[in-house]
Amino acid sequence: DLLVEAYSSLSDNERKRVHLAVVGEVWGDEEGLRNQLDALGIDHNLSFVSEQQMVDYVHACDVVVLPYRTASGSAVIPLAYHLNKPVIATRVGGIADVVLPDQTGWLVDPSSREIADLLGSITPQDCMELGNNLEAWVRDNNWESMAGAVVELIEATRA
C-alpha cells in the first residue's frame, strides 16, 4: 500500500518516467489492491511467483522497491544484489542492516511521501551506478570472506 500510494501521488510526468510492476503474494486485501492497481494502470502479478519468474522480474527492472511497514529481513534483497540491482527499502527490522545508503540502495522511513520523493528524484543512471557498485560488493561479501572474518575474530580472541 505504501508503494501504490507513493506512485499515485507522483505527477503525470513522473508516472510516465516510472514504470511500476507489483509482484508477489498478497498478505492483505488482494481484491482491493488489484482494483487500486488496475485503476492506476500498474502491471501486477499478485500471486506466488517461482524463483525463475522472480529472477526475470528483477532482471527487467532498474531498482527493486521493498516498501515494508514491518519486517525482520527480506530474501529479495540478496537476490537483487546478486543481479546487480539496487533497492529502495524502508528502515524496518533488520533491513537497515543490509541496505547501505547510496552504495547498495536507498533507505526511507515507511512513508509513502518519502518513497514518492525518492522515486521522483532518482534516475536510471543513479540505479546503474549503484548496480555497478553491487558487482564488487557481491564479490567481496561472499561466504568465503565471511568465513575468513570469523576465523580472524577467533584468532584475535585467542591472542
PDB file of C-alpha atoms in Angstrom:
ATOM      1  CA  ASP A   1       0.000   0.000   0.000  1.00  0.00           C
ATOM      2  CA  LEU A   2       2.882   2.418   0.676  1.00  0.00           C
ATOM      3  CA  LEU A   3       4.308   1.981  -2.806  1.00  0.00           C
ATOM      4  CA  VAL A   4       0.956   2.219  -4.573  1.00  0.00           C
ATOM      5  CA  GLU A   5       0.089   5.335  -2.577  1.00  0.00           C
ATOM      6  CA  ALA A   6       3.518   6.809  -3.403  1.00  0.00           C
ATOM      7  CA  TYR A   7       3.108   6.060  -7.093  1.00  0.00           C
ATOM      8  CA  SER A   8      -0.372   7.548  -7.195  1.00  0.00           C
ATOM      9  CA  SER A   9       0.968  10.804  -5.706  1.00  0.00           C
ATOM     10  CA  LEU A  10       3.587  11.244  -8.462  1.00  0.00           C
ATOM     11  CA  SER A  11       2.937  13.871 -11.105  1.00  0.00           C
ATOM     12  CA  ASP A  12       1.804  12.731 -14.552  1.00  0.00           C
ATOM     13  CA  ASN A  13       5.330  13.381 -15.908  1.00  0.00           C
ATOM     14  CA  GLU A  14       6.921  11.356 -13.092  1.00  0.00           C
ATOM     15  CA  ARG A  15       4.478   8.484 -13.682  1.00  0.00           C
ATOM     16  CA  LYS A  16       5.422   8.446 -17.365  1.00  0.00           C
ATOM     17  CA  ARG A  17       9.071   8.102 -16.334  1.00  0.00           C
ATOM     18  CA  VAL A  18       8.495   5.429 -13.651  1.00  0.00           C
ATOM     19  CA  HIS A  19       7.160   2.068 -14.807  1.00  0.00           C
ATOM     20  CA  LEU A  20       5.901   0.142 -11.805  1.00  0.00           C
ATOM     21  CA  ALA A  21       5.213  -3.586 -11.584  1.00  0.00           C
ATOM     22  CA  VAL A  22       3.888  -5.101  -8.356  1.00  0.00           C
ATOM     23  CA  VAL A  23       4.860  -8.746  -7.992  1.00  0.00           C
ATOM     24  CA  GLY A  24       4.282 -11.349  -5.331  1.00  0.00           C
ATOM     25  CA  GLU A  25       1.843 -12.902  -2.969  1.00  0.00           C
ATOM     26  CA  VAL A  26      -0.565 -10.536  -1.207  1.00  0.00           C
ATOM     27  CA  TRP A  27      -0.981 -10.937   2.532  1.00  0.00           C
ATOM     28  CA  GLY A  28      -3.848  -8.485   2.872  1.00  0.00           C
ATOM     29  CA  ASP A  29      -6.806  -7.270   0.838  1.00  0.00           C
ATOM     30  CA  GLU A  30      -5.930  -8.721  -2.561  1.00  0.00           C
ATOM     31  CA  GLU A  31      -9.120  -7.606  -4.305  1.00  0.00           C
ATOM     32  CA  GLY A  32      -8.765  -4.027  -3.040  1.00  0.00           C
ATOM     33  CA  LEU A  33      -5.128  -3.918  -4.100  1.00  0.00           C
ATOM     34  CA  ARG A  34      -5.921  -5.413  -7.509  1.00  0.00           C
ATOM     35  CA  ASN A  35      -8.632  -2.763  -8.064  1.00  0.00           C
ATOM     36  CA  GLN A  36      -6.273   0.026  -6.999  1.00  0.00           C
ATOM     37  CA  LEU A  37      -3.516  -1.222  -9.312  1.00  0.00           C
ATOM     38  CA  ASP A  38      -5.901  -1.599 -12.236  1.00  0.00           C
ATOM     39  CA  ALA A  39      -7.255   1.932 -11.708  1.00  0.00           C
ATOM     40  CA  LEU A  40      -3.707   3.313 -11.829  1.00  0.00           C
ATOM     41  CA  GLY A  41      -2.680   1.167 -14.824  1.00  0.00           C
ATOM     42  CA  ILE A  42       0.047  -0.605 -12.835  1.00  0.00           C
ATOM     43  CA  ASP A  43       1.258  -4.002 -14.095  1.00  0.00           C
ATOM     44  CA  HIS A  44       0.848  -6.702 -11.477  1.00  0.00           C
ATOM     45  CA  ASN A  45       1.222 -10.380 -10.764  1.00  0.00           C
ATOM     46  CA  LEU A  46      -0.393 -10.812  -7.361  1.00  0.00           C
ATOM     47  CA  SER A  47       0.432 -14.418  -6.739  1.00  0.00           C
ATOM     48  CA  PHE A  48       3.299 -16.574  -5.622  1.00  0.00           C
ATOM     49  CA  VAL A  49       5.958 -16.486  -8.322  1.00  0.00           C
ATOM     50  CA  SER A  50       8.640 -19.090  -8.914  1.00  0.00           C
ATOM     51  CA  GLU A  51      12.295 -18.355  -8.325  1.00  0.00           C
ATOM     52  CA  GLN A  52      12.879 -18.093 -12.079  1.00  0.00           C
ATOM     53  CA  GLN A  53       9.947 -15.721 -12.523  1.00  0.00           C
ATOM     54  CA  MET A  54      11.293 -13.542  -9.717  1.00  0.00           C
ATOM     55  CA  VAL A  55      14.728 -13.506 -11.352  1.00  0.00           C
ATOM     56  CA  ASP A  56      13.092 -12.445 -14.622  1.00  0.00           C
ATOM     57  CA  TYR A  57      11.215  -9.607 -12.912  1.00  0.00           C
ATOM     58  CA  VAL A  58      14.334  -8.386 -11.120  1.00  0.00           C
ATOM     59  CA  HIS A  59      16.392  -8.556 -14.323  1.00  0.00           C
ATOM     60  CA  ALA A  60      13.816  -6.362 -16.057  1.00  0.00           C
ATOM     61  CA  CYS A  61      13.949  -3.518 -13.528  1.00  0.00           C
ATOM     62  CA  ASP A  62      16.303  -0.679 -12.638  1.00  0.00           C
ATOM     63  CA  VAL A  63      15.578  -0.845  -8.908  1.00  0.00           C
ATOM     64  CA  VAL A  64      13.711  -3.179  -6.546  1.00  0.00           C
ATOM     65  CA  VAL A  65      11.382  -1.469  -4.076  1.00  0.00           C
ATOM     66  CA  LEU A  66      10.679  -3.113  -0.719  1.00  0.00           C
ATOM     67  CA  PRO A  67       8.099  -0.881   0.988  1.00  0.00           C
ATOM     68  CA  TYR A  68       7.624  -2.856   4.200  1.00  0.00           C
ATOM     69  CA  ARG A  69       5.817  -1.444   7.220  1.00  0.00           C
ATOM     70  CA  THR A  70       7.373  -4.186   9.370  1.00  0.00           C
ATOM     71  CA  ALA A  71       9.884  -6.910   8.559  1.00  0.00           C
ATOM     72  CA  SER A  72      12.728  -8.804  10.126  1.00  0.00           C
ATOM     73  CA  GLY A  73      14.505  -9.172   6.791  1.00  0.00           C
ATOM     74  CA  SER A  74      13.910  -9.962   3.143  1.00  0.00           C
ATOM     75  CA  ALA A  75      15.252 -12.693   0.876  1.00  0.00           C
ATOM     76  CA  VAL A  76      14.585 -10.395  -2.076  1.00  0.00           C
ATOM     77  CA  ILE A  77      17.486  -8.116  -1.108  1.00  0.00           C
ATOM     78  CA  PRO A  78      20.289 -10.668  -1.677  1.00  0.00           C
ATOM     79  CA  LEU A  79      18.625 -11.711  -4.931  1.00  0.00           C
ATOM     80  CA  ALA A  80      18.538  -8.097  -6.111  1.00  0.00           C
ATOM     81  CA  TYR A  81      22.171  -7.603  -5.078  1.00  0.00           C
ATOM     82  CA  HIS A  82      23.253 -10.802  -6.844  1.00  0.00           C
ATOM     83  CA  LEU A  83      21.613  -9.454 -10.010  1.00  0.00           C
ATOM     84  CA  ASN A  84      23.318  -6.052  -9.529  1.00  0.00           C
ATOM     85  CA  LYS A  85      20.060  -4.254  -8.797  1.00  0.00           C
ATOM     86  CA  PRO A  86      19.940  -1.629  -6.055  1.00  0.00           C
ATOM     87  CA  VAL A  87      16.992  -1.498  -3.675  1.00  0.00           C
ATOM     88  CA  ILE A  88      14.757   1.136  -2.192  1.00  0.00           C
ATOM     89  CA  ALA A  89      13.737  -0.190   1.201  1.00  0.00           C
ATOM     90  CA  THR A  90      12.103   1.050   4.343  1.00  0.00           C
ATOM     91  CA  ARG A  91      14.027   1.345   7.601  1.00  0.00           C
ATOM     92  CA  VAL A  92      12.333  -1.508   9.438  1.00  0.00           C
ATOM     93  CA  GLY A  93      13.638  -4.582  11.224  1.00  0.00           C
ATOM     94  CA  GLY A  94      16.972  -5.876  10.003  1.00  0.00           C
ATOM     95  CA  ILE A  95      16.596  -4.352   6.545  1.00  0.00           C
ATOM     96  CA  ALA A  96      18.521  -1.232   7.530  1.00  0.00           C
ATOM     97  CA  ASP A  97      21.468  -3.510   8.407  1.00  0.00           C
ATOM     98  CA  VAL A  98      21.847  -4.805   4.846  1.00  0.00           C
ATOM     99  CA  VAL A  99      20.997  -1.786   2.711  1.00  0.00           C
ATOM    100  CA  LEU A 100      23.921   0.620   2.609  1.00  0.00           C
ATOM    101  CA  PRO A 101      22.618   4.073   1.684  1.00  0.00           C
ATOM    102  CA  ASP A 102      23.965   5.350  -1.635  1.00  0.00           C
ATOM    103  CA  GLN A 103      26.056   2.175  -2.023  1.00  0.00           C
ATOM    104  CA  THR A 104      23.627  -0.737  -2.380  1.00  0.00           C
ATOM    105  CA  GLY A 105      20.396   1.225  -2.399  1.00  0.00           C
ATOM    106  CA  TRP A 106      18.380   3.827  -0.570  1.00  0.00           C
ATOM    107  CA  LEU A 107      16.617   3.716   2.794  1.00  0.00           C
ATOM    108  CA  VAL A 108      13.475   5.648   3.647  1.00  0.00           C
ATOM    109  CA  ASP A 109      11.062   5.668   6.535  1.00  0.00           C
ATOM    110  CA  PRO A 110       7.900   3.626   5.943  1.00  0.00           C
ATOM    111  CA  SER A 111       6.144   6.633   4.430  1.00  0.00           C
ATOM    112  CA  SER A 112       4.507   6.922   1.031  1.00  0.00           C
ATOM    113  CA  ARG A 113       5.679  10.549   0.837  1.00  0.00           C
ATOM    114  CA  GLU A 114       9.352   9.575   1.323  1.00  0.00           C
ATOM    115  CA  ILE A 115       9.037   6.770  -1.224  1.00  0.00           C
ATOM    116  CA  ALA A 116       7.381   9.139  -3.731  1.00  0.00           C
ATOM    117  CA  ASP A 117      10.071  11.776  -3.218  1.00  0.00           C
ATOM    118  CA  LEU A 118      12.797   9.221  -3.881  1.00  0.00           C
ATOM    119  CA  LEU A 119      11.037   7.686  -6.899  1.00  0.00           C
ATOM    120  CA  GLY A 120      10.654  11.177  -8.333  1.00  0.00           C
ATOM    121  CA  SER A 121      14.312  12.064  -7.851  1.00  0.00           C
ATOM    122  CA  ILE A 122      16.440   9.012  -8.703  1.00  0.00           C
ATOM    123  CA  THR A 123      17.381   8.370 -12.298  1.00  0.00           C
ATOM    124  CA  PRO A 124      18.195   5.241 -14.285  1.00  0.00           C
ATOM    125  CA  GLN A 125      21.811   6.479 -14.180  1.00  0.00           C
ATOM    126  CA  ASP A 126      21.707   6.521 -10.346  1.00  0.00           C
ATOM    127  CA  CYS A 127      20.440   2.933 -10.414  1.00  0.00           C
ATOM    128  CA  MET A 128      23.099   1.873 -12.905  1.00  0.00           C
ATOM    129  CA  GLU A 129      25.884   3.401 -10.788  1.00  0.00           C
ATOM    130  CA  LEU A 130      24.699   1.563  -7.686  1.00  0.00           C
ATOM    131  CA  GLY A 131      24.279  -1.611  -9.744  1.00  0.00           C
ATOM    132  CA  ASN A 132      27.921  -1.298 -10.782  1.00  0.00           C
ATOM    133  CA  ASN A 133      28.875  -0.879  -7.101  1.00  0.00           C
ATOM    134  CA  LEU A 134      26.944  -4.034  -6.294  1.00  0.00           C
ATOM    135  CA  GLU A 135      29.038  -6.160  -8.627  1.00  0.00           C
ATOM    136  CA  ALA A 136      32.121  -5.509  -6.466  1.00  0.00           C
ATOM    137  CA  TRP A 137      30.119  -5.596  -3.228  1.00  0.00           C
ATOM    138  CA  VAL A 138      28.719  -9.050  -4.024  1.00  0.00           C
ATOM    139  CA  ARG A 139      32.180 -10.305  -4.998  1.00  0.00           C
ATOM    140  CA  ASP A 140      33.634  -9.047  -1.698  1.00  0.00           C
ATOM    141  CA  ASN A 141      30.737 -10.193   0.532  1.00  0.00           C
ATOM    142  CA  ASN A 142      30.504 -13.909  -0.017  1.00  0.00           C
ATOM    143  CA  TRP A 143      30.633 -16.972   2.233  1.00  0.00           C
ATOM    144  CA  GLU A 144      34.387 -17.260   1.820  1.00  0.00           C
ATOM    145  CA  SER A 145      35.047 -13.710   3.029  1.00  0.00           C
ATOM    146  CA  MET A 146      32.541 -14.178   5.858  1.00  0.00           C
ATOM    147  CA  ALA A 147      34.267 -17.380   6.967  1.00  0.00           C
ATOM    148  CA  GLY A 148      37.621 -15.600   6.817  1.00  0.00           C
ATOM    149  CA  ALA A 149      36.289 -12.821   9.047  1.00  0.00           C
ATOM    150  CA  VAL A 150      35.041 -15.392  11.581  1.00  0.00           C
ATOM    151  CA  VAL A 151      38.430 -17.145  11.589  1.00  0.00           C
ATOM    152  CA  GLU A 152      40.182 -13.785  12.112  1.00  0.00           C
ATOM    153  CA  LEU A 153      37.856 -12.993  15.018  1.00  0.00           C
ATOM    154  CA  ILE A 154      38.513 -16.355  16.645  1.00  0.00           C
ATOM    155  CA  GLU A 155      42.269 -15.970  16.234  1.00  0.00           C
ATOM    156  CA  ALA A 156      42.126 -12.428  17.637  1.00  0.00           C
ATOM    157  CA  THR A 157      40.283 -13.633  20.756  1.00  0.00           C
ATOM    158  CA  ARG A 158      42.912 -16.331  21.338  1.00  0.00           C
ATOM    159  CA  ALA A 159      45.757 -13.828  21.365  1.00  0.00           C
TER     160      ALA A 159
END
